[in-house]
Short mmCIF file of C-alpha atoms and ligand atoms in Angstrom, two decimals:
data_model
loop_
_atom_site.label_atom_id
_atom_site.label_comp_id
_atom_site.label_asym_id
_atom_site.label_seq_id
_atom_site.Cartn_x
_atom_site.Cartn_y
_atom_site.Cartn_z
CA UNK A 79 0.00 0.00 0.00
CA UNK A 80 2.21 2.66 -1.20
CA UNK A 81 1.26 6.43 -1.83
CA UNK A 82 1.81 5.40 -5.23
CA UNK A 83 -0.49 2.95 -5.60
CA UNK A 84 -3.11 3.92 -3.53
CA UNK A 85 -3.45 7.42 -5.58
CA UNK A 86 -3.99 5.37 -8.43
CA UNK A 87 -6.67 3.10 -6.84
CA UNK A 88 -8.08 6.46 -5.71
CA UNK A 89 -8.34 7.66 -9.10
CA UNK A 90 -10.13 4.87 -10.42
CA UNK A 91 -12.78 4.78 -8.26
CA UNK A 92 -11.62 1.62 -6.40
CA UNK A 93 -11.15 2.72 -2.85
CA UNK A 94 -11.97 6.01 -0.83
CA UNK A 95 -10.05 8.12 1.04
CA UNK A 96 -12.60 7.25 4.14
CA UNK A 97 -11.52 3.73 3.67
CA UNK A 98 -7.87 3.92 3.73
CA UNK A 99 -8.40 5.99 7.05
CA UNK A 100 -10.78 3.17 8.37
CA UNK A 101 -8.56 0.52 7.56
CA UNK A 102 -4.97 2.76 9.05
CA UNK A 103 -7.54 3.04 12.48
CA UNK A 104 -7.99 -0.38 12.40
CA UNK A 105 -4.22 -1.48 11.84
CA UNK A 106 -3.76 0.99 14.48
CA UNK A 107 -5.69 -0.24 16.97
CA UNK A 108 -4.34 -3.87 16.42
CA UNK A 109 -0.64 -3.04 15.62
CA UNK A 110 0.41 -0.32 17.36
CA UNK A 111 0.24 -1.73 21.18
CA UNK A 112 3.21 -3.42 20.18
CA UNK A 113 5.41 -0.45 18.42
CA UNK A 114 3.81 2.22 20.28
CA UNK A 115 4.89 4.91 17.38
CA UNK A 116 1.13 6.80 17.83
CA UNK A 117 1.04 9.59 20.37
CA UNK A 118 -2.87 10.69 18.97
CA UNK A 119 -4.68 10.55 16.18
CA UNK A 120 -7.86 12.34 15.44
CA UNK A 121 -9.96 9.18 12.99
CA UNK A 122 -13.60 11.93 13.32
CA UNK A 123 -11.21 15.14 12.29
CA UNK A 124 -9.47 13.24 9.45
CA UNK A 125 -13.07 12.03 8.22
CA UNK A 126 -14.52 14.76 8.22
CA UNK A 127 -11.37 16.52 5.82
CA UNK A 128 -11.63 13.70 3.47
CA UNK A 129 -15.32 14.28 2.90
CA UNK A 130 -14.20 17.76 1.54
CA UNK A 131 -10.91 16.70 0.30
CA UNK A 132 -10.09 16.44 -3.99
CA UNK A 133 -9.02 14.00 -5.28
CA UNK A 134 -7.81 15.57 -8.27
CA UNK A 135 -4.80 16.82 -6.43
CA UNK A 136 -1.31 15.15 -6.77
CA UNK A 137 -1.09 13.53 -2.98
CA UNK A 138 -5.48 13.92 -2.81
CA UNK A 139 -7.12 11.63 -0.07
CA UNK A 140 -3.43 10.28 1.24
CA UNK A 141 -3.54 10.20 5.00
CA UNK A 142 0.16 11.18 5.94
CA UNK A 143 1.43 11.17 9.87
CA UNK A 144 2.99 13.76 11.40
CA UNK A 145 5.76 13.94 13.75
CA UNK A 146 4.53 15.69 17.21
CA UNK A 147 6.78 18.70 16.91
CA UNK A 148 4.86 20.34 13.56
CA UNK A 149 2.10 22.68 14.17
CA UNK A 150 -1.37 21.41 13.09
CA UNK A 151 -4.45 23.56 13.65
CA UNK A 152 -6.25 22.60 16.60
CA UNK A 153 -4.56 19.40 17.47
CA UNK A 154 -1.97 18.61 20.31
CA UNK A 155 2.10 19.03 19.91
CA UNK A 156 3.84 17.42 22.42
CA UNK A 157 7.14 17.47 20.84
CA UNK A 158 7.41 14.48 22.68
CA UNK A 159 8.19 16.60 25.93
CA UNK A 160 6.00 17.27 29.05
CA UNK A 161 6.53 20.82 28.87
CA UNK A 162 3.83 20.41 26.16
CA UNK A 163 1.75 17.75 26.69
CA UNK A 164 -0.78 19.07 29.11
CA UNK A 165 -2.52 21.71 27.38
CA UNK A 166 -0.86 23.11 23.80
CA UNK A 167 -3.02 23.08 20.85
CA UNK A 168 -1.87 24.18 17.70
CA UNK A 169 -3.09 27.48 16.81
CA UNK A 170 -2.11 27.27 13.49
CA UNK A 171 -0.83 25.10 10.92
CA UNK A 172 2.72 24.78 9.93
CA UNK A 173 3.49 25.85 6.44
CA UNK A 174 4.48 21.91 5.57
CA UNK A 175 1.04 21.03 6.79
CA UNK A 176 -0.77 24.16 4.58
CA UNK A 177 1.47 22.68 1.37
CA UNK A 178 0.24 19.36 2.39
CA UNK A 179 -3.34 19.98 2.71
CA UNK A 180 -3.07 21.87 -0.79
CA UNK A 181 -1.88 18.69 -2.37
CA UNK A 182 -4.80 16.90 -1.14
CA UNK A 183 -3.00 15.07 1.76
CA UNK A 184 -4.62 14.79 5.08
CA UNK A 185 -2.72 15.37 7.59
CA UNK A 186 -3.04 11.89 10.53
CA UNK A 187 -1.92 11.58 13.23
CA UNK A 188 0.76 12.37 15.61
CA UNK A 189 3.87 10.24 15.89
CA UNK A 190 6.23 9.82 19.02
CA UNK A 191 10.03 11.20 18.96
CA UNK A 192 12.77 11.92 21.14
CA UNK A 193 12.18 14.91 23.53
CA UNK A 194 12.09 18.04 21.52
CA UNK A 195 14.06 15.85 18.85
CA UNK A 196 16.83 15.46 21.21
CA UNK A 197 18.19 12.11 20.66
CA UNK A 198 18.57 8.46 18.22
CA UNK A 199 16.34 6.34 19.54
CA UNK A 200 12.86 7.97 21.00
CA UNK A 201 14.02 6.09 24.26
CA UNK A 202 13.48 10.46 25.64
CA UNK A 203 10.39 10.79 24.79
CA UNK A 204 8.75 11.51 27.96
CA UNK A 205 5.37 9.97 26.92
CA UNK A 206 6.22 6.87 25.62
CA UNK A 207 8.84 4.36 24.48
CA UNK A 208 8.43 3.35 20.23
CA UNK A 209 9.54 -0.18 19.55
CA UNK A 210 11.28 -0.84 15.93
CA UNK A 211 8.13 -3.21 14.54
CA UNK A 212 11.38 -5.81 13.07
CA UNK A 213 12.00 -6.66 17.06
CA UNK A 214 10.24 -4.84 20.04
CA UNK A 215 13.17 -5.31 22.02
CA UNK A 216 14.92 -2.87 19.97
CA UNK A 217 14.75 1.02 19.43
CA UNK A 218 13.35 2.32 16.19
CA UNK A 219 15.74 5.11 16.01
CA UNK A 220 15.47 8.82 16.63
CA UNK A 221 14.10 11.53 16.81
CA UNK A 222 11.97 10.21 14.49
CA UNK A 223 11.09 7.13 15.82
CA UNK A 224 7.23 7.41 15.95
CA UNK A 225 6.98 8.24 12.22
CA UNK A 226 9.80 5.45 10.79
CA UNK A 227 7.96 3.18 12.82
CA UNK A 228 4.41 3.60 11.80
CA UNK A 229 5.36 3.63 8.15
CA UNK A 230 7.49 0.07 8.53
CA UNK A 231 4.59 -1.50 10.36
CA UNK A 232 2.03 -0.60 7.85
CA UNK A 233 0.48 1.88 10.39
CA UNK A 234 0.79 4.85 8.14
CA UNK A 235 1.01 5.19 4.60
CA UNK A 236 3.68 8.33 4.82
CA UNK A 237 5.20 10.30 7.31
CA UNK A 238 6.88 14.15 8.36
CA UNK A 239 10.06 13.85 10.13
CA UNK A 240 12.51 16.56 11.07
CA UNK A 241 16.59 16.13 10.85
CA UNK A 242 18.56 18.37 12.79
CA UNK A 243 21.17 15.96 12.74
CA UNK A 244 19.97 12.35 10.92
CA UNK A 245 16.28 12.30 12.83
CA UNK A 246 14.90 11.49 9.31
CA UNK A 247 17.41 9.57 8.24
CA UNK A 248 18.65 7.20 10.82
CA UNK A 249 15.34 5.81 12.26
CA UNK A 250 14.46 5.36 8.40
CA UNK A 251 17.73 3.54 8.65
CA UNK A 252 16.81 1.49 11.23
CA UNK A 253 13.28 0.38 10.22
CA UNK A 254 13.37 -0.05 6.86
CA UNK A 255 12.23 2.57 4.98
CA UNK A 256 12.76 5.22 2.78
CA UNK A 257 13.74 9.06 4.80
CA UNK A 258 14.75 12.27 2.93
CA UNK A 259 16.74 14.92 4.69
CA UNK A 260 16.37 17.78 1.87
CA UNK A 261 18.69 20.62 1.38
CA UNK A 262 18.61 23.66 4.30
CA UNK A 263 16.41 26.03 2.93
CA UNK A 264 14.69 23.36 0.36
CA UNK A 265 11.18 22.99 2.88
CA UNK A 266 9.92 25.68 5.31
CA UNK A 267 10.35 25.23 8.91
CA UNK A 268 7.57 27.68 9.71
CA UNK A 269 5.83 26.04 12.49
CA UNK A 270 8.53 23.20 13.40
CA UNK A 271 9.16 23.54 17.08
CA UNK A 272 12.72 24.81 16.50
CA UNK A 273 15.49 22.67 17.91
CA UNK A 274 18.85 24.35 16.35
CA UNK A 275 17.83 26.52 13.76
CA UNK A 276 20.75 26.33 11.50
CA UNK A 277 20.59 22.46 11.45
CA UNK A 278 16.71 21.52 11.20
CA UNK A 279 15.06 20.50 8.32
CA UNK A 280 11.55 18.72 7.89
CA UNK A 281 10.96 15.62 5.73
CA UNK A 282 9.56 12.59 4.37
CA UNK A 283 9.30 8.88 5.55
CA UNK A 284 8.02 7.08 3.62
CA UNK A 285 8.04 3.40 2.12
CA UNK A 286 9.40 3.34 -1.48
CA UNK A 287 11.94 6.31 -3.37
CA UNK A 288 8.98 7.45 -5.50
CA UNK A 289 6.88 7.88 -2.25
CA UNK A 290 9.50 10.16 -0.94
CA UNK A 291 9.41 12.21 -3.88
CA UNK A 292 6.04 12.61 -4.17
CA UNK A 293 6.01 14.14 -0.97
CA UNK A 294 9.16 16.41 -1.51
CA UNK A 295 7.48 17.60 -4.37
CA UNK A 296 4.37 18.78 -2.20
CA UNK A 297 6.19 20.33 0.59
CA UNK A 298 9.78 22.08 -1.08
CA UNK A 299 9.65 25.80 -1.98
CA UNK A 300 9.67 29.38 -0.77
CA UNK A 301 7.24 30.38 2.18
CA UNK A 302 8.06 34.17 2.83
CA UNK A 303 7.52 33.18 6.95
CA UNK A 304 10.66 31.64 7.12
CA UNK A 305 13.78 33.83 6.06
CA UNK A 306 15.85 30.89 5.90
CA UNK A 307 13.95 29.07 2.77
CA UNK A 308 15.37 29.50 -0.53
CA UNK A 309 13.42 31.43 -3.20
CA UNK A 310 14.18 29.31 -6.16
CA UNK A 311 12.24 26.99 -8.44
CA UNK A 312 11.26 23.39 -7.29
CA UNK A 313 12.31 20.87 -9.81
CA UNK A 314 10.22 17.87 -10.97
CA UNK A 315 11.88 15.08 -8.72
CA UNK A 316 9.72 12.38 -10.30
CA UNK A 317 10.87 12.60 -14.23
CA UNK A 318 14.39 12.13 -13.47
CA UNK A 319 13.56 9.31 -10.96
CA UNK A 320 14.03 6.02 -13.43
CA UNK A 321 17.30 7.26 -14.95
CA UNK A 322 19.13 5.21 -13.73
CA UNK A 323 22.89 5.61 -12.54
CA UNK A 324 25.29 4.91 -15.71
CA UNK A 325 27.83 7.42 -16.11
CA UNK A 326 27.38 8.81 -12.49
CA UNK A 327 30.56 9.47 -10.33
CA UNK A 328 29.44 8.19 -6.80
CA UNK A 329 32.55 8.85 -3.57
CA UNK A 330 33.15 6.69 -1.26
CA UNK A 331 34.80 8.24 1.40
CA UNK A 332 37.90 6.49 3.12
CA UNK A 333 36.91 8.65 6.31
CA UNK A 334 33.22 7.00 6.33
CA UNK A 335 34.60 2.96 6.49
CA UNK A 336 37.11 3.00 9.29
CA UNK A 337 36.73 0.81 12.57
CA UNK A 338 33.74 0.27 14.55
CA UNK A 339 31.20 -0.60 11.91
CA UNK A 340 29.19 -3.40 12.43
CA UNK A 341 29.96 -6.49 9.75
CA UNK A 342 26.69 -6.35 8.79
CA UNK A 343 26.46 -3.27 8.09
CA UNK A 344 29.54 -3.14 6.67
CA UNK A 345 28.26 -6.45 4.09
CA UNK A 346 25.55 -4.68 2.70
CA UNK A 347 26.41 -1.09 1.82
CA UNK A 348 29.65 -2.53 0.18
CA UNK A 349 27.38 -4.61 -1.29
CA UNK A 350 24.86 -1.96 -2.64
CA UNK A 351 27.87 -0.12 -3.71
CA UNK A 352 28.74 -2.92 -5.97
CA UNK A 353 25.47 -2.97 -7.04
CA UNK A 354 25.62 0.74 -8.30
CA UNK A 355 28.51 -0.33 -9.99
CA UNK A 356 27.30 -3.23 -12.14
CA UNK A 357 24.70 -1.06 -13.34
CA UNK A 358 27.53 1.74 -14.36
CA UNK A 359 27.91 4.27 -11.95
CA UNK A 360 32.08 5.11 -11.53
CA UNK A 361 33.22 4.27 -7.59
CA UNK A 362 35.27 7.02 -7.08
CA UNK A 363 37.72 6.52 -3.72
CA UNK A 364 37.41 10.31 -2.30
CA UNK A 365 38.60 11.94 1.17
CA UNK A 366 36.36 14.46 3.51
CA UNK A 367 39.43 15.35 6.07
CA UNK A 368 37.56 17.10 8.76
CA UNK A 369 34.77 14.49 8.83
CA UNK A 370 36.39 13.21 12.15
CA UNK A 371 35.51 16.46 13.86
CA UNK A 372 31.84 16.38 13.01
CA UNK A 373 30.22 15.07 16.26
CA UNK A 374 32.18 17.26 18.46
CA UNK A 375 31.08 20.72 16.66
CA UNK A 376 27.57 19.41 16.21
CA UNK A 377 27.55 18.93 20.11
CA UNK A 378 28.68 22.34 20.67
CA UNK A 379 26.21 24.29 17.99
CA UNK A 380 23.17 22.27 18.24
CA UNK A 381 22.96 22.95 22.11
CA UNK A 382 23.90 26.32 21.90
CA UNK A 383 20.99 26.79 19.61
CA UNK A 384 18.90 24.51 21.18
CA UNK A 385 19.53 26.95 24.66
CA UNK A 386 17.92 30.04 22.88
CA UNK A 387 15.31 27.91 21.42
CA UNK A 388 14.00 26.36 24.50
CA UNK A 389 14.30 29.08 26.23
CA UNK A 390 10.73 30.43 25.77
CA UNK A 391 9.12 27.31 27.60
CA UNK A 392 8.99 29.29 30.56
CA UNK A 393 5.73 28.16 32.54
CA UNK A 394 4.58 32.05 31.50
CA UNK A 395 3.23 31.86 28.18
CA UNK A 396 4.37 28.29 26.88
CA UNK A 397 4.52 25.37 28.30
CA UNK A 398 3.97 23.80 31.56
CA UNK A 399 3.66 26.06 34.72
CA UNK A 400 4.95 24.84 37.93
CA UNK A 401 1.96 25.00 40.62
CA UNK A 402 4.19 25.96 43.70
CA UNK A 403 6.33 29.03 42.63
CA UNK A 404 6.55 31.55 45.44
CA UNK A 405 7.94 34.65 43.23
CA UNK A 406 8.84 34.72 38.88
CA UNK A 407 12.25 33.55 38.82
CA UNK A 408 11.36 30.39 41.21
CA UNK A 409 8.43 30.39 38.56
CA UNK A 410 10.78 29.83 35.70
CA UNK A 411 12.85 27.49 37.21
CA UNK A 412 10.45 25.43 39.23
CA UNK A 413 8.46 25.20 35.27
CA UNK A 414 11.48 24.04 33.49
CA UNK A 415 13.03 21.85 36.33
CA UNK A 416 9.65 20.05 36.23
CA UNK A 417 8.93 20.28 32.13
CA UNK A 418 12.81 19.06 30.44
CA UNK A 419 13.73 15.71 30.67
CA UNK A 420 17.31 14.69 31.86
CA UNK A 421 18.82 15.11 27.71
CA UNK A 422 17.43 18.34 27.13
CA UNK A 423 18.45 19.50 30.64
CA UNK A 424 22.33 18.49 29.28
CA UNK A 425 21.58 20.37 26.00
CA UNK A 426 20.81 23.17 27.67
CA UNK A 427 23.29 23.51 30.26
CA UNK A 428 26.17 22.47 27.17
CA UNK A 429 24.41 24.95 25.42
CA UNK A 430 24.80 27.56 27.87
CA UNK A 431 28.11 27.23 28.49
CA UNK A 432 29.41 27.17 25.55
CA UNK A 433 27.85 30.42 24.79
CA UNK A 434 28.88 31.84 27.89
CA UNK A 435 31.65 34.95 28.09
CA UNK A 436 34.39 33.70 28.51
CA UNK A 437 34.09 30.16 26.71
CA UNK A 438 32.09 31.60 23.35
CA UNK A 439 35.40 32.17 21.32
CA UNK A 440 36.65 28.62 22.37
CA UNK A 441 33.73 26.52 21.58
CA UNK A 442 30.93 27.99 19.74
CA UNK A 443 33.20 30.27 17.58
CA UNK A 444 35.80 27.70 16.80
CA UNK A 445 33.22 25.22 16.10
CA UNK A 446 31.57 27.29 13.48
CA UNK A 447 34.88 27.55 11.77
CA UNK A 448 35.21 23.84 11.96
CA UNK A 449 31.42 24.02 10.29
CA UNK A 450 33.09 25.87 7.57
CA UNK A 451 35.78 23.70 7.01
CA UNK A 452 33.19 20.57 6.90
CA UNK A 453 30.85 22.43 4.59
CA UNK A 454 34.06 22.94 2.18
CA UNK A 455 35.59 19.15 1.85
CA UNK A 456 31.65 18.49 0.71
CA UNK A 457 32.34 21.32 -1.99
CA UNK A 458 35.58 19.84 -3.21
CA UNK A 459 34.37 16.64 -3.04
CA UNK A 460 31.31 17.75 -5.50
CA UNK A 461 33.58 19.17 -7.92
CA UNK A 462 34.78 14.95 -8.05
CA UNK A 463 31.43 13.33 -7.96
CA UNK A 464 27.71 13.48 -7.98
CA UNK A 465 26.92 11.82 -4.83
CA UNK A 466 28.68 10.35 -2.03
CA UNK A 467 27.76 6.97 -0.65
CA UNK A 468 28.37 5.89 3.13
CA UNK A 469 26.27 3.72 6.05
CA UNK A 470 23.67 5.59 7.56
CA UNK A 471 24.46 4.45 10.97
CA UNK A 472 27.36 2.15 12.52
CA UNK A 473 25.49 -0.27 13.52
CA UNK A 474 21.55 -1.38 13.08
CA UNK A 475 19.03 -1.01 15.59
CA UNK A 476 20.34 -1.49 19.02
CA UNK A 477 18.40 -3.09 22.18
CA UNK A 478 16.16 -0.47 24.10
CA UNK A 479 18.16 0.47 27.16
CA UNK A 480 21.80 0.01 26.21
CA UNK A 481 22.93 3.06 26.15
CA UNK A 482 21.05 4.44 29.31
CA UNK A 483 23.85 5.86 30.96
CA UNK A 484 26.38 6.63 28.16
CA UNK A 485 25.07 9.99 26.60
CA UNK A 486 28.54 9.93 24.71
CA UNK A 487 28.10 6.57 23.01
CA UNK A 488 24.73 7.86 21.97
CA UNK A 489 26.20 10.77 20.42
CA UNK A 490 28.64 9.06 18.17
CA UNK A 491 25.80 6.96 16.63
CA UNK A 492 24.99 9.60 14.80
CA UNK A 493 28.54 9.77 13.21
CA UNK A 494 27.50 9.62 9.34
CA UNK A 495 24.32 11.77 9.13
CA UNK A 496 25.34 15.29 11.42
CA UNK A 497 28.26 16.45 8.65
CA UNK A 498 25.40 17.00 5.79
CA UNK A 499 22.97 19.48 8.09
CA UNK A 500 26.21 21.18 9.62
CA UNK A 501 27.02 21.64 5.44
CA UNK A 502 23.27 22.44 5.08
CA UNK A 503 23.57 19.37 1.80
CA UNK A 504 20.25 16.84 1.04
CA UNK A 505 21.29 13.21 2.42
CA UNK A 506 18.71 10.14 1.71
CA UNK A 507 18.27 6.89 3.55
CA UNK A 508 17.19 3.68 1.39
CA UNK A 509 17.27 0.18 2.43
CA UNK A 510 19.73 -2.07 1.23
CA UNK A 511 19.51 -5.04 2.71
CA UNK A 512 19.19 -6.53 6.44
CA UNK A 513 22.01 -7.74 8.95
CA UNK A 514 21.47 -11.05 10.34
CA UNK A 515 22.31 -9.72 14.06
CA UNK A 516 22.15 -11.41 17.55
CA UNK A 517 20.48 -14.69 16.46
CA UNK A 518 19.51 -14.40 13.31
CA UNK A 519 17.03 -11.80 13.94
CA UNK A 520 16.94 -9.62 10.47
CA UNK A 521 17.44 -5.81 11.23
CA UNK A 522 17.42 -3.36 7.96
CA UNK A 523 20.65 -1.48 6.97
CA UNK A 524 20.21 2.10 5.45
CA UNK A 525 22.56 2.86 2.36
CA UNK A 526 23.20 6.92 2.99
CA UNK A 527 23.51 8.92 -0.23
CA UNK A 528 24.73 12.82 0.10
CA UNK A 529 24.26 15.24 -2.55
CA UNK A 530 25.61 18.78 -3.62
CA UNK A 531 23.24 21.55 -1.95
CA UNK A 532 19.68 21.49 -3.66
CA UNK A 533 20.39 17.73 -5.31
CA UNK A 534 17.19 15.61 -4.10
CA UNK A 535 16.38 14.94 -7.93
CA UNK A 536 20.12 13.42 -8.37
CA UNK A 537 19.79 11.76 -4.78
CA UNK A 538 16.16 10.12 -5.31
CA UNK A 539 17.59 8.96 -8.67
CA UNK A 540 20.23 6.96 -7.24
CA UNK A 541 18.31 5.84 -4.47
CA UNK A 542 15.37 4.23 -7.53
CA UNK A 543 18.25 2.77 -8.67
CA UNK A 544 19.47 1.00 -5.66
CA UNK A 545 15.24 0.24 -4.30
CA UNK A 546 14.86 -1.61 -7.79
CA UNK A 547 17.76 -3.11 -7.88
CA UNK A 548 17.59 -4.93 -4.09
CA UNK A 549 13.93 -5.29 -4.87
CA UNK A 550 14.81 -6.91 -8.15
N1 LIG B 719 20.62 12.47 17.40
C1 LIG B 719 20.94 13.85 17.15
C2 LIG B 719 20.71 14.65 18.41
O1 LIG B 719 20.38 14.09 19.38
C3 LIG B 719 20.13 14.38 16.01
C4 LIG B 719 18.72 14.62 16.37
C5 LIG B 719 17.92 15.18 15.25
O2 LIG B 719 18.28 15.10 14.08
N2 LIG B 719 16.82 15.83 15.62
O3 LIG B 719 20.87 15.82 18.44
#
């Protein structure tokens, strides 16, 4: 049941958009006790759109699930924290959500992440903990956990994530499906709770390369309420998508296959990479020398930005409000002591410090100009090849709970996926195969494809060519 395919059924009269919703209620209420990837969902509200909704439209009648840090009129946004969860309703809708509902898609229901997108594995949500549906003893991934999962467990048809750092892209990764980080600037963030600005970019999860362009195509382009979006024409991403990859120059980068990936990992992007190969691309050996440094600036600018972000959940007019304040600054930090969870607590305080007089010059401002240097070995490296091919992740899906007390261990998962939204580039996750891992249970491994700035068409084309080719 692909976007694809059920737009065509829709068109021809065969189903309605009622029914898919009936039947993604149902699956819900029999699946998703065991992945847990739903925070809400609203099956009256959605009805009541697709009564009014037309079909005509390129994404018409498609339910698609949201991730519960976008703004939708009237409906909750938890981002997954407490600070939210008791009484926020949207009071408007995000400008992803407005593109969406002007293709026709319906926006349904809201789907579980890390804490204010803090985090790989949704294990900091503060509502719930998402199981990955290919073992329930293991974490889906993060941020985006809620969204990857529904979509691999045939609870949603098509989800929003956001990446600030490989959100979209690792728990797509991790449960077997298809996750788009596009280029900064390429969607609107209007009405994304804002994590670090200068990192965070919204998009699709979905289950096949053509779904994730379909959706790309209905959410990219200028929205003059967000500065940061680029004003220039959207290409068509689906007319390039069966090209195929002969003649293409596709890097492999020596940085991106040192120690500490797993074998089975390892096994199946070489092997995809082969694939590409048989069916012409050029495997081009390249070098990104400051890729090493990528995790430690990301941990410096993300909190820093993540400091002044959160710092308007204040118990005054956002968020939760402490009940036992005795004056406004116990107020404040009664509310937030109460609200944050223990990893957006660290963010914070890292954030603050490294902001701080004193310390600014030594970590934020030497980490931009590590940023810059990152942002440049992509450039020359673009000048060699048209994509770049790496894992998405070290290792697949790990057991819920490992990393409980090693906050630095969780950080370095995210190893392959921070470098492209520090160098603001597109990146795609597609599946390439699964890792037989800790008796024989099969666990999907995520071929990561990076692109020169505004290169989804290039990226989705190589990623049709590697979906056909393991489907084949
Ligand atoms: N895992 C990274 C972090 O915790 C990235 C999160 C994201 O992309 N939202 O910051």
């Amino acid at each position: 049941m692909t976007l694809a395919s059920l737009r065509r059924q829709l068109v021809a009269g065969e189903i309605t958009s009622a029914g898919i919703l009936h039947h993604l209620s149902g699956e819900i209420a029999i699946r998703d006790g065991r992945t847990a990837a739903y925070l809400s969902h609203d099956l009256e509200g959605a009805l009541a759109e697709a009564a009014r909704v037309d079909l005509s439209l390129p994404l018409g009648g498609i339910p698609i699930a949201i991730k519960d840090n976008m703004n939708v009129l009237g409906q909750p946004c938890t981002c997954g924290s407490k600070v939210l969860s008791e009484n926020y309703r949207s009071p408007y809708d995000a400008t992803v959500i407005r593109k969406l509902r002007d293709a026709g898609a319906i926006p349904f229901g809201r789907m579980n992440q890390d804490e204010f997108a803090m985090g790989s594995s949704t294990e900091n949500s503060a509502l719930q903990a998402t199981r990955n549906p290919h073992d329930p003893a293991r974490i889906p991934g993060g941020s985006s956990g809620g969204s990857a999962a529904a979509v691999a467990d045939g609870t949603a048809i098509a989800a929003l994530g956001s990446d600030t750092g490989g959100s979209v892209r690792q728990p797509a990764s991790h449960c077997g499906v298809v996750g788009l980080k596009p280029s900064y600037g390429r969607v609107s963030r209007y009405g994304l709770v804002a994590f670090a600005s200068s990192l965070d970019q919204i998009g699709p999860l979905t289950q096949t390369v053509e779904d994730a362009a379909l959706v790309l195509q209905a959410i990219a382009g200028f929205d003059p309420f967000d500065s940061t979006s680029l004003d220039v024409p959207v290409p068509d991403y689906l007319c390039s998508l069966h090209d195929g990859v002969k003649g293409l120059r596709l890097g492999v980068p020596k940085e991106y296959f040192g120690e500490g990936i797993d074998p089975g990992v390892r096994r199946n992007v070489e092997a995809a990479i082969q694939n590409l190969a048989g069916q012409g691309a050029e495997i081009v050996s390249i070098s990104l020398p400051h890729a090493g440094h990528a995790v430690a600036t990301y941990y410096v600018i993300a909190p820093a930005e993540a400091s002044s972000n959160l710092s308007r959940f204040d118990g005054i007019r956002y968020g939760h409000r402490s009940g036992t304040s005795c004056d406004i600054l116990d107020l404040y930090k009664k509310s937030r002591e109460e609200g944050f969870g223990a990893e957006v607590k660290r963010r914070i305080i890292l954030g603050t410090y490294v902001l701080s007089s004193g310390y600014y010059d030594a970590y934020y401002g030497r980490a931009q100009k590590v940023r810059t240097l990152i942002r440049r070995d992509f450039e020359t490296a673009f000048r060699q090849v048209d994509a770049i091919l790496s894992p998405v992740a070290p290792t697949p899906a790990r057991k819920i709970g490992a990393f409980a007390n090693d906050p630095l261990h969780e950080y370095l998962s995210d190893i392959f996926t921070l470098s492209a939204n520090l160098a603001g580039i597109p990146g795609i996750s597609v599946p390439c195969g699964v890792a037989d891992f800790d008796g024989g249970i099969a666990l999907p491994v995520g071929l990561h494809i990076l692109g020169p700035h505004l290169g989804e068409a290039r990226l989705l084309q190589i990623a049709q060519a590697v979906e056909t080719r393991v489907g084949a």
